[in-house]
PDB file of C-alpha atoms in Angstrom:
ATOM      1  CA  ALA A  61       9.961  -5.197  50.989  1.00 73.00           C
ATOM      2  CA  GLN A  62      11.348  -8.186  51.636  1.00 83.00           C
ATOM      3  CA  SER A  63      13.783  -9.613  48.191  1.00 91.00           C
ATOM      4  CA  VAL A  64      15.596 -12.816  47.610  1.00 94.00           C
ATOM      5  CA  THR A  65      18.012 -13.597  44.706  1.00 96.00           C
ATOM      6  CA  GLN A  66      19.877 -16.974  43.669  1.00 97.00           C
ATOM      7  CA  LEU A  67      22.174 -16.783  41.735  1.00 94.00           C
ATOM      8  CA  GLY A  68      22.440 -18.990  38.970  1.00 92.00           C
ATOM      9  CA  SER A  69      19.268 -22.112  37.756  1.00 94.00           C
ATOM     10  CA  HIS A  70      20.995 -24.155  37.039  1.00 97.00           C
ATOM     11  CA  VAL A  71      23.907 -25.435  38.810  1.00 97.00           C
ATOM     12  CA  SER A  72      25.802 -29.056  37.031  1.00 97.00           C
ATOM     13  CA  VAL A  73      28.332 -30.828  39.379  1.00 97.00           C
ATOM     14  CA  SER A  74      29.770 -34.340  38.856  1.00 97.00           C
ATOM     15  CA  GLU A  75      29.336 -37.410  40.782  1.00 97.00           C
ATOM     16  CA  GLY A  76      30.847 -37.124  44.701  1.00 97.00           C
ATOM     17  CA  ALA A  77      31.960 -33.058  44.308  1.00 98.00           C
ATOM     18  CA  LEU A  78      31.071 -30.147  46.183  1.00 98.00           C
ATOM     19  CA  VAL A  79      27.133 -28.439  46.236  1.00 98.00           C
ATOM     20  CA  LEU A  80      27.324 -25.045  46.103  1.00 98.00           C
ATOM     21  CA  LEU A  81      24.124 -23.291  45.217  1.00 98.00           C
ATOM     22  CA  ARG A  82      24.276 -18.928  46.127  1.00 98.00           C
ATOM     23  CA  CYS A  83      21.773 -17.259  47.900  1.00 97.00           C
ATOM     24  CA  ASN A  84      21.241 -13.479  48.957  1.00 96.00           C
ATOM     25  CA  TYR A  85      18.348 -11.156  49.984  1.00 94.00           C
ATOM     26  CA  SER A  86      17.553  -7.992  51.774  1.00 90.00           C
ATOM     27  CA  SER A  87      15.690  -7.197  53.982  1.00 80.00           C
ATOM     28  CA  SER A  88      14.587  -4.628  56.514  1.00 73.00           C
ATOM     29  CA  VAL A  89      14.369  -5.945  59.834  1.00 74.00           C
ATOM     30  CA  PRO A  90      16.915  -9.460  60.829  1.00 76.00           C
ATOM     31  CA  PRO A  91      15.742 -12.329  58.869  1.00 84.00           C
ATOM     32  CA  TYR A  92      14.736 -16.337  58.926  1.00 90.00           C
ATOM     33  CA  LEU A  93      15.981 -17.788  56.393  1.00 92.00           C
ATOM     34  CA  PHE A  94      15.108 -21.225  54.365  1.00 95.00           C
ATOM     35  CA  TRP A  95      15.589 -23.980  52.528  1.00 97.00           C
ATOM     36  CA  TYR A  96      13.586 -25.912  50.899  1.00 97.00           C
ATOM     37  CA  VAL A  97      14.161 -28.887  48.026  1.00 97.00           C
ATOM     38  CA  GLN A  98      11.810 -29.638  45.336  1.00 96.00           C
ATOM     39  CA  TYR A  99      11.849 -33.247  43.833  1.00 95.00           C
ATOM     40  CA  PRO A 100      10.036 -33.702  40.037  1.00 91.00           C
ATOM     41  CA  ASN A 101       6.505 -33.098  40.503  1.00 88.00           C
ATOM     42  CA  GLN A 102       6.419 -33.031  44.780  1.00 91.00           C
ATOM     43  CA  GLY A 103       5.874 -30.511  46.538  1.00 93.00           C
ATOM     44  CA  LEU A 104       8.481 -28.648  48.913  1.00 96.00           C
ATOM     45  CA  GLN A 105      10.646 -30.156  51.635  1.00 96.00           C
ATOM     46  CA  LEU A 106      12.699 -28.060  54.226  1.00 96.00           C
ATOM     47  CA  LEU A 107      16.179 -28.691  53.670  1.00 97.00           C
ATOM     48  CA  LEU A 108      17.396 -26.724  56.884  1.00 95.00           C
ATOM     49  CA  LYS A 109      16.455 -23.069  58.361  1.00 93.00           C
ATOM     50  CA  TYR A 110      17.949 -20.289  59.769  1.00 91.00           C
ATOM     51  CA  THR A 111      16.541 -18.517  62.852  1.00 85.00           C
ATOM     52  CA  SER A 112      19.695 -16.159  64.914  1.00 78.00           C
ATOM     53  CA  ALA A 113      20.157 -19.445  66.841  1.00 76.00           C
ATOM     54  CA  ALA A 114      24.184 -19.561  65.236  1.00 84.00           C
ATOM     55  CA  THR A 115      25.291 -18.701  61.917  1.00 88.00           C
ATOM     56  CA  LEU A 116      26.308 -22.374  60.658  1.00 94.00           C
ATOM     57  CA  VAL A 117      23.104 -24.480  59.988  1.00 94.00           C
ATOM     58  CA  LYS A 118      23.124 -28.217  59.027  1.00 95.00           C
ATOM     59  CA  GLY A 119      20.249 -29.601  57.129  1.00 95.00           C
ATOM     60  CA  ILE A 120      18.690 -32.799  56.294  1.00 95.00           C
ATOM     61  CA  ASN A 121      21.564 -35.178  53.641  1.00 94.00           C
ATOM     62  CA  GLY A 122      24.571 -33.587  54.497  1.00 96.00           C
ATOM     63  CA  PHE A 123      23.709 -29.240  53.504  1.00 97.00           C
ATOM     64  CA  GLU A 124      24.794 -27.416  55.491  1.00 97.00           C
ATOM     65  CA  ALA A 125      24.501 -23.444  55.354  1.00 97.00           C
ATOM     66  CA  GLU A 126      26.216 -20.243  56.671  1.00 94.00           C
ATOM     67  CA  PHE A 127      24.954 -16.959  57.285  1.00 93.00           C
ATOM     68  CA  LYS A 128      26.834 -14.454  56.876  1.00 92.00           C
ATOM     69  CA  LYS A 129      25.410 -11.081  57.702  1.00 89.00           C
ATOM     70  CA  SER A 130      27.430  -8.117  56.627  1.00 90.00           C
ATOM     71  CA  GLU A 131      28.003 -10.084  53.172  1.00 92.00           C
ATOM     72  CA  THR A 132      23.726 -10.307  53.706  1.00 92.00           C
ATOM     73  CA  SER A 133      23.758 -13.978  52.434  1.00 95.00           C
ATOM     74  CA  PHE A 134      22.762 -18.131  53.149  1.00 96.00           C
ATOM     75  CA  HIS A 135      24.917 -19.798  50.651  1.00 97.00           C
ATOM     76  CA  LEU A 136      23.781 -23.653  50.675  1.00 98.00           C
ATOM     77  CA  THR A 137      26.619 -26.194  50.029  1.00 98.00           C
ATOM     78  CA  LYS A 138      27.204 -29.652  50.617  1.00 98.00           C
ATOM     79  CA  PRO A 139      30.680 -31.642  50.739  1.00 97.00           C
ATOM     80  CA  SER A 140      29.804 -34.379  48.000  1.00 97.00           C
ATOM     81  CA  ALA A 141      26.669 -33.931  45.559  1.00 98.00           C
ATOM     82  CA  HIS A 142      25.046 -37.547  45.321  1.00 97.00           C
ATOM     83  CA  MET A 143      22.613 -38.306  42.245  1.00 96.00           C
ATOM     84  CA  SER A 144      19.879 -38.501  44.774  1.00 96.00           C
ATOM     85  CA  ASP A 145      20.735 -35.420  44.766  1.00 97.00           C
ATOM     86  CA  ALA A 146      19.811 -33.717  42.207  1.00 97.00           C
ATOM     87  CA  ALA A 147      16.537 -31.291  42.535  1.00 97.00           C
ATOM     88  CA  GLU A 148      15.795 -27.609  41.993  1.00 97.00           C
ATOM     89  CA  TYR A 149      16.778 -26.177  46.041  1.00 98.00           C
ATOM     90  CA  PHE A 150      14.289 -22.850  47.013  1.00 97.00           C
ATOM     91  CA  CYS A 151      16.092 -20.201  49.592  1.00 97.00           C
ATOM     92  CA  ALA A 152      12.657 -17.967  51.142  1.00 95.00           C
ATOM     93  CA  VAL A 153      12.720 -15.592  53.457  1.00 91.00           C
ATOM     94  CA  SER A 154      10.382 -14.252  56.358  1.00 86.00           C
ATOM     95  CA  ASP A 155      11.106 -11.316  58.750  1.00 71.00           C
ATOM     96  CA  ALA A 156      10.873 -11.504  62.382  1.00 63.00           C
ATOM     97  CA  GLY A 157       8.224  -9.172  62.532  1.00 62.00           C
ATOM     98  CA  GLY A 158       4.979  -9.659  64.490  1.00 62.00           C
ATOM     99  CA  THR A 159       3.076  -8.857  61.245  1.00 64.00           C
ATOM    100  CA  SER A 160       4.650 -10.503  59.130  1.00 68.00           C
ATOM    101  CA  TYR A 161       2.700 -13.996  59.213  1.00 76.00           C
ATOM    102  CA  GLY A 162       5.215 -16.063  58.646  1.00 82.00           C
ATOM    103  CA  LYS A 163       4.864 -15.154  55.050  1.00 87.00           C
ATOM    104  CA  LEU A 164       7.984 -17.041  52.853  1.00 91.00           C
ATOM    105  CA  THR A 165       9.157 -14.657  50.243  1.00 92.00           C
ATOM    106  CA  PHE A 166      10.837 -17.197  47.595  1.00 95.00           C
ATOM    107  CA  GLY A 167      14.045 -17.085  45.846  1.00 96.00           C
ATOM    108  CA  GLN A 168      13.538 -17.914  41.655  1.00 96.00           C
ATOM    109  CA  GLY A 169      14.976 -21.401  42.751  1.00 96.00           C
ATOM    110  CA  THR A 170      18.618 -23.650  41.909  1.00 97.00           C
ATOM    111  CA  ILE A 171      18.028 -26.765  39.332  1.00 97.00           C
ATOM    112  CA  LEU A 172      20.852 -29.525  40.390  1.00 98.00           C
ATOM    113  CA  THR A 173      21.387 -31.287  37.852  1.00 97.00           C
ATOM    114  CA  VAL A 174      24.058 -34.366  39.188  1.00 97.00           C
ATOM    115  CA  HIS A 175      26.654 -35.941  36.449  1.00 96.00           C
ATOM    116  CA  PRO A 176      27.905 -39.246  36.825  1.00 94.00           C
TER     117      PRO A 176
ATOM    118  CA  ASN B1023      -0.337 -38.024  59.864  1.00 78.00           C
ATOM    119  CA  ALA B1024      -0.984 -36.903  56.178  1.00 86.00           C
ATOM    120  CA  GLY B1025       0.190 -33.443  56.441  1.00 94.00           C
ATOM    121  CA  VAL B1026      -0.973 -31.011  53.717  1.00 97.00           C
ATOM    122  CA  THR B1027      -3.183 -32.257  51.377  1.00 97.00           C
ATOM    123  CA  GLN B1028      -4.619 -31.151  47.622  1.00 98.00           C
ATOM    124  CA  THR B1029      -6.431 -32.255  45.489  1.00 97.00           C
ATOM    125  CA  PRO B1030      -7.163 -32.826  42.419  1.00 97.00           C
ATOM    126  CA  LYS B1031      -3.936 -32.887  41.620  1.00 96.00           C
ATOM    127  CA  PHE B1032      -4.129 -32.034  38.181  1.00 96.00           C
ATOM    128  CA  GLN B1033      -7.071 -30.221  36.481  1.00 97.00           C
ATOM    129  CA  VAL B1034      -7.378 -28.645  32.915  1.00 97.00           C
ATOM    130  CA  LEU B1035     -10.315 -25.826  32.643  1.00 97.00           C
ATOM    131  CA  LYS B1036     -11.491 -23.415  29.616  1.00 97.00           C
ATOM    132  CA  THR B1037     -10.741 -19.871  29.702  1.00 98.00           C
ATOM    133  CA  GLY B1038     -14.182 -18.837  31.645  1.00 97.00           C
ATOM    134  CA  GLN B1039     -14.642 -22.108  33.886  1.00 97.00           C
ATOM    135  CA  SER B1040     -14.895 -22.301  37.791  1.00 97.00           C
ATOM    136  CA  MET B1041     -12.874 -24.280  39.791  1.00 97.00           C
ATOM    137  CA  THR B1042     -11.783 -24.906  43.554  1.00 98.00           C
ATOM    138  CA  LEU B1043      -8.651 -26.122  44.528  1.00 98.00           C
ATOM    139  CA  GLN B1044      -9.366 -27.981  48.570  1.00 98.00           C
ATOM    140  CA  CYS B1045      -5.735 -27.907  50.751  1.00 98.00           C
ATOM    141  CA  ALA B1046      -6.301 -30.004  54.465  1.00 98.00           C
ATOM    142  CA  GLN B1047      -4.085 -30.296  57.735  1.00 97.00           C
ATOM    143  CA  ASP B1048      -4.216 -32.588  60.482  1.00 96.00           C
ATOM    144  CA  MET B1049      -1.004 -30.711  61.965  1.00 94.00           C
ATOM    145  CA  ASN B1050      -3.325 -28.339  64.286  1.00 93.00           C
ATOM    146  CA  HIS B1051      -2.363 -25.268  62.412  1.00 93.00           C
ATOM    147  CA  ASN B1052      -2.609 -22.520  62.490  1.00 92.00           C
ATOM    148  CA  SER B1053      -1.720 -20.200  58.888  1.00 93.00           C
ATOM    149  CA  MET B1054      -1.833 -21.350  55.794  1.00 95.00           C
ATOM    150  CA  TYR B1055      -1.198 -20.220  52.896  1.00 96.00           C
ATOM    151  CA  TRP B1056      -1.253 -20.392  48.091  1.00 98.00           C
ATOM    152  CA  TYR B1057       1.568 -20.314  46.050  1.00 98.00           C
ATOM    153  CA  ARG B1058       1.453 -20.774  43.011  1.00 98.00           C
ATOM    154  CA  GLN B1059       5.257 -21.928  40.984  1.00 96.00           C
ATOM    155  CA  ASP B1060       5.700 -21.192  37.474  1.00 95.00           C
ATOM    156  CA  PRO B1061       9.240 -21.644  35.958  1.00 89.00           C
ATOM    157  CA  GLY B1062      11.642 -19.496  36.639  1.00 88.00           C
ATOM    158  CA  MET B1063       9.955 -17.596  39.230  1.00 89.00           C
ATOM    159  CA  GLY B1064       9.813 -19.631  42.533  1.00 92.00           C
ATOM    160  CA  LEU B1065       7.192 -19.597  43.998  1.00 95.00           C
ATOM    161  CA  ARG B1066       4.588 -16.631  44.420  1.00 96.00           C
ATOM    162  CA  LEU B1067       2.301 -16.643  47.265  1.00 95.00           C
ATOM    163  CA  ILE B1068      -1.224 -15.782  46.104  1.00 97.00           C
ATOM    164  CA  TYR B1069      -3.575 -15.192  49.974  1.00 97.00           C
ATOM    165  CA  TYR B1070      -2.969 -16.567  53.203  1.00 95.00           C
ATOM    166  CA  SER B1071      -4.504 -17.084  56.529  1.00 95.00           C
ATOM    167  CA  ALA B1072      -2.828 -15.942  59.920  1.00 89.00           C
ATOM    168  CA  SER B1073      -5.815 -17.986  61.158  1.00 89.00           C
ATOM    169  CA  GLU B1074      -9.088 -19.269  61.824  1.00 90.00           C
ATOM    170  CA  GLY B1075     -11.094 -16.447  60.718  1.00 89.00           C
ATOM    171  CA  THR B1076      -8.803 -13.682  58.152  1.00 93.00           C
ATOM    172  CA  THR B1077      -7.432 -14.017  54.692  1.00 96.00           C
ATOM    173  CA  ASP B1078      -5.297 -11.682  54.083  1.00 94.00           C
ATOM    174  CA  LYS B1079      -4.523 -11.306  49.946  1.00 95.00           C
ATOM    175  CA  GLY B1080      -0.410 -11.926  49.365  1.00 93.00           C
ATOM    176  CA  GLU B1081       2.260 -11.102  46.146  1.00 93.00           C
ATOM    177  CA  VAL B1082      -0.407 -12.204  43.070  1.00 96.00           C
ATOM    178  CA  PRO B1083      -3.942 -12.092  44.394  1.00 97.00           C
ATOM    179  CA  ASN B1084      -5.287 -10.868  41.315  1.00 96.00           C
ATOM    180  CA  GLY B1085      -8.128 -13.790  39.614  1.00 96.00           C
ATOM    181  CA  TYR B1086      -8.216 -15.501  43.077  1.00 98.00           C
ATOM    182  CA  ASN B1087     -10.648 -15.534  46.152  1.00 97.00           C
ATOM    183  CA  VAL B1088     -10.306 -17.682  48.987  1.00 98.00           C
ATOM    184  CA  SER B1089     -12.313 -19.570  52.119  1.00 97.00           C
ATOM    185  CA  ARG B1090     -10.387 -20.479  55.639  1.00 96.00           C
ATOM    186  CA  LEU B1091     -13.358 -23.180  56.051  1.00 89.00           C
ATOM    187  CA  ASN B1092     -12.360 -24.265  59.649  1.00 95.00           C
ATOM    188  CA  LYS B1093      -8.590 -24.512  61.141  1.00 95.00           C
ATOM    189  CA  ARG B1094      -8.118 -27.633  59.044  1.00 97.00           C
ATOM    190  CA  GLU B1095      -9.085 -26.256  55.148  1.00 97.00           C
ATOM    191  CA  PHE B1096      -8.388 -23.598  53.122  1.00 98.00           C
ATOM    192  CA  SER B1097      -9.659 -23.192  49.725  1.00 98.00           C
ATOM    193  CA  LEU B1098      -9.472 -21.488  46.423  1.00 98.00           C
ATOM    194  CA  ARG B1099     -11.720 -20.487  43.756  1.00 98.00           C
ATOM    195  CA  LEU B1100     -10.734 -19.660  40.360  1.00 97.00           C
ATOM    196  CA  GLU B1101     -14.007 -17.801  39.517  1.00 94.00           C
ATOM    197  CA  SER B1102     -13.026 -17.424  35.674  1.00 96.00           C
ATOM    198  CA  ALA B1103     -10.287 -19.130  34.578  1.00 96.00           C
ATOM    199  CA  ALA B1104      -7.473 -17.622  32.241  1.00 97.00           C
ATOM    200  CA  PRO B1105      -4.421 -18.698  30.263  1.00 97.00           C
ATOM    201  CA  SER B1106      -2.260 -16.986  32.343  1.00 97.00           C
ATOM    202  CA  GLN B1107      -3.801 -18.879  35.350  1.00 98.00           C
ATOM    203  CA  THR B1108      -2.058 -22.369  34.293  1.00 98.00           C
ATOM    204  CA  SER B1109       0.306 -22.972  37.188  1.00 98.00           C
ATOM    205  CA  VAL B1110       1.280 -25.217  39.826  1.00 97.00           C
ATOM    206  CA  TYR B1111      -0.780 -23.873  42.860  1.00 98.00           C
ATOM    207  CA  PHE B1112       0.772 -25.328  46.314  1.00 98.00           C
ATOM    208  CA  CYS B1113      -0.838 -25.137  49.783  1.00 98.00           C
ATOM    209  CA  ALA B1114       1.170 -24.694  53.518  1.00 96.00           C
ATOM    210  CA  SER B1115       0.583 -24.139  56.337  1.00 95.00           C
ATOM    211  CA  ARG B1116       3.011 -22.906  59.838  1.00 92.00           C
ATOM    212  CA  TYR B1117       2.588 -23.578  63.489  1.00 88.00           C
ATOM    213  CA  SER B1118       2.497 -19.349  63.696  1.00 80.00           C
ATOM    214  CA  GLY B1119       4.153 -20.160  67.351  1.00 75.00           C
ATOM    215  CA  GLY B1120       7.103 -18.561  66.055  1.00 68.00           C
ATOM    216  CA  SER B1121       8.117 -16.308  62.993  1.00 60.00           C
ATOM    217  CA  TYR B1122      10.852 -18.849  62.467  1.00 76.00           C
ATOM    218  CA  ASN B1123       8.432 -22.158  62.435  1.00 83.00           C
ATOM    219  CA  GLU B1124       8.596 -23.091  58.581  1.00 90.00           C
ATOM    220  CA  GLN B1125       5.613 -23.839  56.479  1.00 93.00           C
ATOM    221  CA  PHE B1126       5.459 -27.067  55.227  1.00 95.00           C
ATOM    222  CA  PHE B1127       4.082 -28.176  51.800  1.00 96.00           C
ATOM    223  CA  GLY B1128       1.647 -29.954  49.862  1.00 96.00           C
ATOM    224  CA  PRO B1129       2.526 -31.858  46.821  1.00 96.00           C
ATOM    225  CA  GLY B1130       1.256 -29.868  44.712  1.00 96.00           C
ATOM    226  CA  THR B1131      -2.348 -28.890  41.798  1.00 97.00           C
ATOM    227  CA  ARG B1132      -1.319 -29.063  38.645  1.00 97.00           C
ATOM    228  CA  LEU B1133      -3.293 -25.935  36.148  1.00 98.00           C
ATOM    229  CA  THR B1134      -3.982 -26.534  32.833  1.00 97.00           C
ATOM    230  CA  VAL B1135      -6.178 -22.968  31.186  1.00 97.00           C
ATOM    231  CA  LEU B1136      -6.548 -23.831  27.804  1.00 97.00           C
TER     232      LEU B1136
END
């Protein structure tokens, strides 16, 4: 069984500061990992995904994440926060097995607040 | 492309009423999914359809049924709504050519059961 833990249900940063959202996963098989963003009253939009091609993954809007197998982590970072980054962020895992059918297991989400 | 569309956007039901949430995608995706989102719990999978003609239970299937009407459409039915089913429901679809392919999400249906 897979699981995802996002440390910190709320993260608050100042505009221009580093954004770090933490995600740890457990999986019995090599995982595929995803970060999604949800703006208020909208659906989820893919930020980036790890598919084993490279451990450092770059996504949209200046976000990136690094896959660290030894730490079972996939933390999301952005060097400089912008007001428009305020949203809820979800980490998700899918196993690479043929019977997974791409099912995702989500973390509980982290709400990012950006202060001027 | 409209992507993934869901109807209705909002719905209020009384306990015991039934309703069907509709979902359609125009991306020629094979797999479709229904999730519910509750505060502090992320998204949880209710049912999924790996391909046209197949459906299977996810993590929280009790109280729900689904129909994969054709390749484009995947509906979720609540036969007898309960207050515990108050939630935001998301439909998603995915091209199943590789396990790493991401899911695309609809805008959601906000359901309140009184």
